[in-house]
CSV table of C-alpha atoms in Angstrom, one decimal:
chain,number,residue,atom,x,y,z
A,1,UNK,CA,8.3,-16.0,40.6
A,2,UNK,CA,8.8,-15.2,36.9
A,3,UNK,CA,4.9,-14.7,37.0
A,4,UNK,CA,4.8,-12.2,40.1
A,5,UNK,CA,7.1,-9.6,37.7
A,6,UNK,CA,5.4,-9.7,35.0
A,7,UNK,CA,2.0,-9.5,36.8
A,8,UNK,CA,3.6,-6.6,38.5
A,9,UNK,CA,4.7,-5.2,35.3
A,10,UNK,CA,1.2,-5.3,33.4
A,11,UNK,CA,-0.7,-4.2,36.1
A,12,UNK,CA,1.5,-1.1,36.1
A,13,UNK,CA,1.3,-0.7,32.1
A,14,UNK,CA,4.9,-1.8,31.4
A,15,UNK,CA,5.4,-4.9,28.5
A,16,UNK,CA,8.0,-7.0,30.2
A,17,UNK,CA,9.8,-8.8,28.5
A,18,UNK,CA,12.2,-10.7,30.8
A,19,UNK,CA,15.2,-13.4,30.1
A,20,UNK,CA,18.1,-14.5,31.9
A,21,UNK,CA,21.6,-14.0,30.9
A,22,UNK,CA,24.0,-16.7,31.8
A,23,UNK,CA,27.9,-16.5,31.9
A,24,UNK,CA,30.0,-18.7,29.1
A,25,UNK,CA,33.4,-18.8,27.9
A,26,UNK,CA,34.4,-19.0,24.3
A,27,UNK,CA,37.2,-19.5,22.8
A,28,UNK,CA,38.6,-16.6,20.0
A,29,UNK,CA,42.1,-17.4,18.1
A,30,UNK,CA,43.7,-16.9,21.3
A,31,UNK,CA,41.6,-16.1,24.2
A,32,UNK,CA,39.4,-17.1,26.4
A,33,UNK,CA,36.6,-15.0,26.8
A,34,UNK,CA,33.5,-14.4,29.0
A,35,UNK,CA,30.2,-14.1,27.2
A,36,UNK,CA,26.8,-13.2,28.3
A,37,UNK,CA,24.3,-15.6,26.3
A,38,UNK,CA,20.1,-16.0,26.3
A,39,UNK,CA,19.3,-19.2,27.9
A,40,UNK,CA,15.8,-18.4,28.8
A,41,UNK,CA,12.8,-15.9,28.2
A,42,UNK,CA,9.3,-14.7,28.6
A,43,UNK,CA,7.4,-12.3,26.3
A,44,UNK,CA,10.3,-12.1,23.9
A,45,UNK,CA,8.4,-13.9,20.6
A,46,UNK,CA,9.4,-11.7,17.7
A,47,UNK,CA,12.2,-9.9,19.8
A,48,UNK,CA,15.5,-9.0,17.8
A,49,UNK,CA,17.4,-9.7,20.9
A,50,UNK,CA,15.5,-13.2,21.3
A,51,UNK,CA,18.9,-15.1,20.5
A,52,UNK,CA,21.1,-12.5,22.4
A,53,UNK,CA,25.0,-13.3,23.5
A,54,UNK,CA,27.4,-10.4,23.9
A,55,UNK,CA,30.7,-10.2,25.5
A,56,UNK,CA,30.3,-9.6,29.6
A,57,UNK,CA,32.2,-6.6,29.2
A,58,UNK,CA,29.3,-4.8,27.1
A,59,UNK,CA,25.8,-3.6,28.4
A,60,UNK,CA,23.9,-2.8,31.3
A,61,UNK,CA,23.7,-7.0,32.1
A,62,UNK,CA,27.6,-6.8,31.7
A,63,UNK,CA,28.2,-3.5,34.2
A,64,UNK,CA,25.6,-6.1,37.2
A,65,UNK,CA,27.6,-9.0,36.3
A,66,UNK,CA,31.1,-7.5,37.2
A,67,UNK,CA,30.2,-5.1,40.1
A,68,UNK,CA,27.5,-7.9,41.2
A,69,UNK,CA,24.7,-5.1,41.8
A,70,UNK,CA,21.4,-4.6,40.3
A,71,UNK,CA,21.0,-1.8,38.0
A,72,UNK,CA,18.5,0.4,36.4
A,73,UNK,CA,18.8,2.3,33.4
A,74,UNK,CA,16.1,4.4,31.1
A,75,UNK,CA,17.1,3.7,28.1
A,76,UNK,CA,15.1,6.6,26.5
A,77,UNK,CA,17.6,8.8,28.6
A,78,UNK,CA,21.0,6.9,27.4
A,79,UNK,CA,22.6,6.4,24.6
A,80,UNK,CA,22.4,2.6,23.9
A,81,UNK,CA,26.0,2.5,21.9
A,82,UNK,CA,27.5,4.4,25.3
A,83,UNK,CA,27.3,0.2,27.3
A,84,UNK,CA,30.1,-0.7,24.1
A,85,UNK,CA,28.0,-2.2,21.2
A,86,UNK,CA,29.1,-1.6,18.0
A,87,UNK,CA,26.0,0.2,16.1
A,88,UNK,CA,25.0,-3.0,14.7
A,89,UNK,CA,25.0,-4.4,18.1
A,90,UNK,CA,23.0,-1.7,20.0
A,91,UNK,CA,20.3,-2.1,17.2
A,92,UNK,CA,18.9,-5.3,18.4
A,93,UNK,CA,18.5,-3.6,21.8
A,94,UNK,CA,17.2,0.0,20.2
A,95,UNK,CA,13.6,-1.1,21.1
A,96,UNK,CA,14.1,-1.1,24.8
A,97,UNK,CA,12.9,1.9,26.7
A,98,UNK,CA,14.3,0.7,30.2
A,99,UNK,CA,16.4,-2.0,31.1
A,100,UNK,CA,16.4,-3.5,35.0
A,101,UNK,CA,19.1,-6.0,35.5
A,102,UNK,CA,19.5,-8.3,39.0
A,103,UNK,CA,22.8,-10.4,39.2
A,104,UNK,CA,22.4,-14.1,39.4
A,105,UNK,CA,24.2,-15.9,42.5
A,106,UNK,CA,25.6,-19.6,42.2
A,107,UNK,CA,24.5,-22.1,44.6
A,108,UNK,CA,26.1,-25.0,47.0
A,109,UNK,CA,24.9,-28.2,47.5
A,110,UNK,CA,23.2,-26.8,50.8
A,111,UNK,CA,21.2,-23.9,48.5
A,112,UNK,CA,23.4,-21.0,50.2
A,113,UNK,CA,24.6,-18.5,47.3
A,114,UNK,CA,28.6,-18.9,47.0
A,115,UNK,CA,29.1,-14.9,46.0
A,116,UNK,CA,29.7,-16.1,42.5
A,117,UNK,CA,27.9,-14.3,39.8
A,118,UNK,CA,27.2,-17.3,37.0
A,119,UNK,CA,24.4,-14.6,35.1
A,120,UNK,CA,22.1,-12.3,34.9
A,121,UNK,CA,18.2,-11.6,35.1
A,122,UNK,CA,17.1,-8.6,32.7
A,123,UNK,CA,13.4,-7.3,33.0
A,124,UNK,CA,13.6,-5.1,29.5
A,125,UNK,CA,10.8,-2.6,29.4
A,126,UNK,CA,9.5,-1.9,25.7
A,127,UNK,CA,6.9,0.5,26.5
A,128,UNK,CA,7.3,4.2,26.1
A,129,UNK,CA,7.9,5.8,29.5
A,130,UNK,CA,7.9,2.4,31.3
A,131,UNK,CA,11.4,3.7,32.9
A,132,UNK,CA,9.3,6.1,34.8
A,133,UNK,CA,6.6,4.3,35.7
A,134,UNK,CA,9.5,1.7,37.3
A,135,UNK,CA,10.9,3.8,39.2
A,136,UNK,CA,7.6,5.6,40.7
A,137,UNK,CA,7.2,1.1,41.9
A,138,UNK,CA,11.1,0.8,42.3
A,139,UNK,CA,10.2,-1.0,45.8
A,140,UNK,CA,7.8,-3.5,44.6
A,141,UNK,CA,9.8,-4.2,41.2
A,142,UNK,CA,13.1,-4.5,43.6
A,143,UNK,CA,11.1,-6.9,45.4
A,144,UNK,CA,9.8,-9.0,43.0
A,145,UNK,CA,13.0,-8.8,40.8
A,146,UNK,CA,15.3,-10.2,43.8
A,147,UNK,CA,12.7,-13.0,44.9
A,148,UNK,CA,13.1,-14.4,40.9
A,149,UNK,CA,16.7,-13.6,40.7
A,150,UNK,CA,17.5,-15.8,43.8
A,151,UNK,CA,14.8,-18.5,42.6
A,152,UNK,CA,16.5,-18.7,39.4
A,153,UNK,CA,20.1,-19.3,41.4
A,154,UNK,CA,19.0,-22.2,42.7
A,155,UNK,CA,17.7,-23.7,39.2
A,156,UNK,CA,20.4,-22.2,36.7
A,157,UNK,CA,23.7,-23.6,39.7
């Protein structure tokens, strides 16, 4: 499935990288927090955000993971400090021109999603303009982006 993206992506003239966020909780001096943290990726050699993990509050991956709905931002439109990184934080992500983000459903035993959101799967454009091409093939990258996103809830649950 990962494949069927990325061939999608090429063939269109977009660089996709794509990784998938999943949801931890760390302790701080006296909370609990949720955390959105790399655990896997494709086309992200050399990548400053190749070792990514950010509070779930912060970014486009944190606004899917709490409403649970896919989003798409051009990031050549938006500020990238307006999703809450500090300046140092948004830098690792500066080099994005479009971010796509699909929330990842947990599993049962039985393979039926529990309406749980346990991460999130993040197809981050790097080529200029690729926001527009997206959304000129929003159907087909919808498409493709779902099919992976529920294949991946059945191997990340």
């Amino acid at each position: 499935p990962a494949e069927k993206v990325i061939t999608l992506a090429r063939h269109h003239g977009v660089e996709p990288p794509l990784n998938i966020l999943l949801v931890e909780r760390k302790w701080t001096s006296l909370f609990l927090l949720r955390y959105l943290s790399l655990i896997w990726g494709v086309g992200m050699e050399s990548q400053p955000d190749v070792t990514a993990s950010f509070r779930a509050c912060k970014g486009i991956a944190g606004e899917v993971y709490r409403s649970r709905r896919p989003r798409f931002v051009d990031m050549e439109e938006s500020d990238h400090k307006q999703w809450g990184f500090s300046e140092r934080e948004a830098e690792t992500f500066a080099h994005l021109s479009a971010i796509y983000s699909w929330p990842i459903y947990e599993v049962d035993q039985y393979g039926h999603q529990t309406g749980r959101v346990i991460g999130v799967l993040n197809l981050d454009a790097t080529s200029p303009h690729a926001a527009a091409v997206i959304a000129e093939h929003q159907q087909s990258f919808n498409k493709r982006l779902k099919e992976f996103a529920e294949f991946s809830s059945k191997i990340v649950s």
